[in-house]
Amino acid sequence: MGSKTRGCCGWLIVALVASLVATAAVVAIMKRKPGGGARKLKPLPVPGPPGDIDSKYGDALGVALQFFQVQKSGKLENNQIPWRGDSALDDGKQAGLDLSKGMYDAGDHVKFSFPMGFTATVLSWSVLEYGDQMSAAKQLDPALDALRWITDFLVNAHPADNVFYIQVGDPDLDHNCWERPETMSEKRPLTQINQKSPGSDIAAEAAAAMAAASIVFKSRDTTYSDLLLQHAQKLFTFADTYRGIASDSYPKLQNYYNSTGYVDELLWAASWLYHATGDQTYLSYVTVQNGKAFADWGRPTWFSWDDKLAGTQVLLSRINFFGSKQTSNAENMGLKMYRDSAEAVICGLLPNSPSATGSRTGGGLVWISPWNSLQHATNAAFLAVVYSDYMLTSQTAAVQCSGKYYSPTDIRNFAISQANYILGDNPMKLSYLVGYGSNYPQQVHHRGASIPADVKTGCKGFQYLHSPSPNPNVAMGALVGGPFQNDTFVDSRDNALQTESSTYNSGTLVGLLSGLVTTSSVAQSFT
């Protein structure tokens, strides 16, 4: 009996061990699977310095940055685009200003400070998060050059504390012409916001751009960094003191960049000013003073040139992830609400999440609107890769989405899926980044690209708009509007809905590609 009892116990022990091993294997599988049922995932290792360059994303990053050179206005320096030349050299002269720099927003020749400011803000953010990776890919200098070309314009567009020029050119006149920027001769009137004609949305976006850029240039050009910060602080005060939407002051703006509000820009600007200065006043502004009224906590929105809430939520999550010794309990509560809202945004993006958005194409692209459809996917993917790196650096194992758990790898994989779709992994097998790969759009809706460089058309060069031939000039780095929801794309210059590109798309695309160009990046301190 005694020996049989010991044998029976032995088999029980073996069976128990086997059961435990099997259970562990199931749990491990669940952990690896997105949304696995494990309640606690182990934190992944903190990433080290940039690793080997992924040539796909490195090459794409090099291409994407060229679009900023394509879009430059003014007297060009070290021009690398053979079909581009000097343009708009007299912009601002009627007001005694030099507004010749800056960038044309898309395929036309108007300079809109609102999307241009957003481009500068997200480009600064990209450099701050991934400058080491851009440097490893030998693409940091082009990014800094593009950023400064915009901020030089923004500085000159702010000649007095409560005056800011928001537009150069008349969109109606401009859209009645099809010509190269180098030969345009139409009047280019100026539009300004001031105390009597406010535009808090645009002034605050410019403040955010210059505050963020001041951090970028702090270690590179102290004098310039200080100048940017001074303008940022004055513009924020102007925006906050004289509140109003620019399109209310100038109703014609509603036909082009019609902002749906200004409180998101005030939060966005104050968040960047806090990072640039460390001044608790700005942190209190976004948390204690205006968090409940302005932030719309808990309701995910789409990050864009118009709506900055999701970007602000991710940016302020950075403080909640990594801490700040000087924050009060009330401020910390506000920061926690921003982070919770950021996680709601992330949960909406992950395709297997219970709260995943259903607004996707069959090929897996986040798709919100037929006009410029790629902007939301690009912006969302940029926020996702940034958030995943915050999680890795802070040793945060997972986000919880309605009871299911997702790791930083899951979030990064979503960002990768959107980037890969853009670069050709889609039902059309088409790269939507012009100049990348062997199959990309040939008829980008872009005046300069569509007209031979040696031709003078005058205002009425519309035969080049309607020509069935490919563009004679390649708009390198242009991210076109993108596919319809059924994953189809019509490559026609007349189809501006799908074939027009914009600088603000390129800003977040550069950030996305920089985040993917090597292994995950350690989130560095901004200050």
Coordinates of C-alpha atoms in Angstrom, one line a residue, residues 358-375 377 418 421 426-428 430 432 441 480-492 494-500:
G358 CA -15.4 50.8 -37.8
S359 CA -14.3 53.5 -40.1
R360 CA -11.7 51.5 -42.1
T361 CA -11.2 50.3 -45.6
G362 CA -11.2 46.6 -46.4
G363 CA -7.4 46.9 -46.7
G364 CA -7.2 48.1 -43.1
L365 CA -6.7 51.8 -43.5
V366 CA -8.4 54.1 -41.0
W367 CA -10.7 56.1 -43.2
I368 CA -12.8 59.1 -42.1
S369 CA -13.4 61.4 -45.0
P370 CA -13.2 61.1 -48.8
W371 CA -11.3 64.4 -49.0
N372 CA -7.6 63.9 -48.2
S373 CA -8.4 60.6 -46.7
L374 CA -4.9 59.7 -45.7
Q375 CA -4.5 62.6 -43.2
A377 CA -4.6 57.6 -40.9
Q418 CA -0.9 52.3 -41.6
Y421 CA -0.5 50.8 -46.5
N426 CA -2.7 48.0 -50.2
P427 CA -5.2 46.5 -52.6
M428 CA -4.1 48.9 -55.4
L430 CA 0.2 51.7 -55.1
Y432 CA 0.7 57.0 -52.1
P441 CA 0.6 58.6 -58.7
V480 CA -1.6 62.5 -52.0
G481 CA -5.1 62.6 -50.7
G482 CA -5.5 58.9 -50.8
P483 CA -8.1 56.1 -51.6
F484 CA -11.8 56.0 -51.3
Q485 CA -13.3 53.8 -48.7
N486 CA -13.4 50.8 -51.1
D487 CA -9.6 51.1 -51.4
T488 CA -9.8 52.5 -55.0
F489 CA -7.8 55.5 -56.3
V490 CA -8.3 57.4 -59.6
D491 CA -5.0 58.9 -60.7
S492 CA -6.2 62.1 -62.4
D494 CA -8.7 66.8 -62.1
N495 CA -9.4 64.5 -59.2
A496 CA -8.2 66.9 -56.4
L497 CA -10.2 64.9 -53.9
Q498 CA -7.6 62.1 -54.2
T499 CA -4.5 63.5 -55.9
E500 CA -3.8 66.8 -54.1

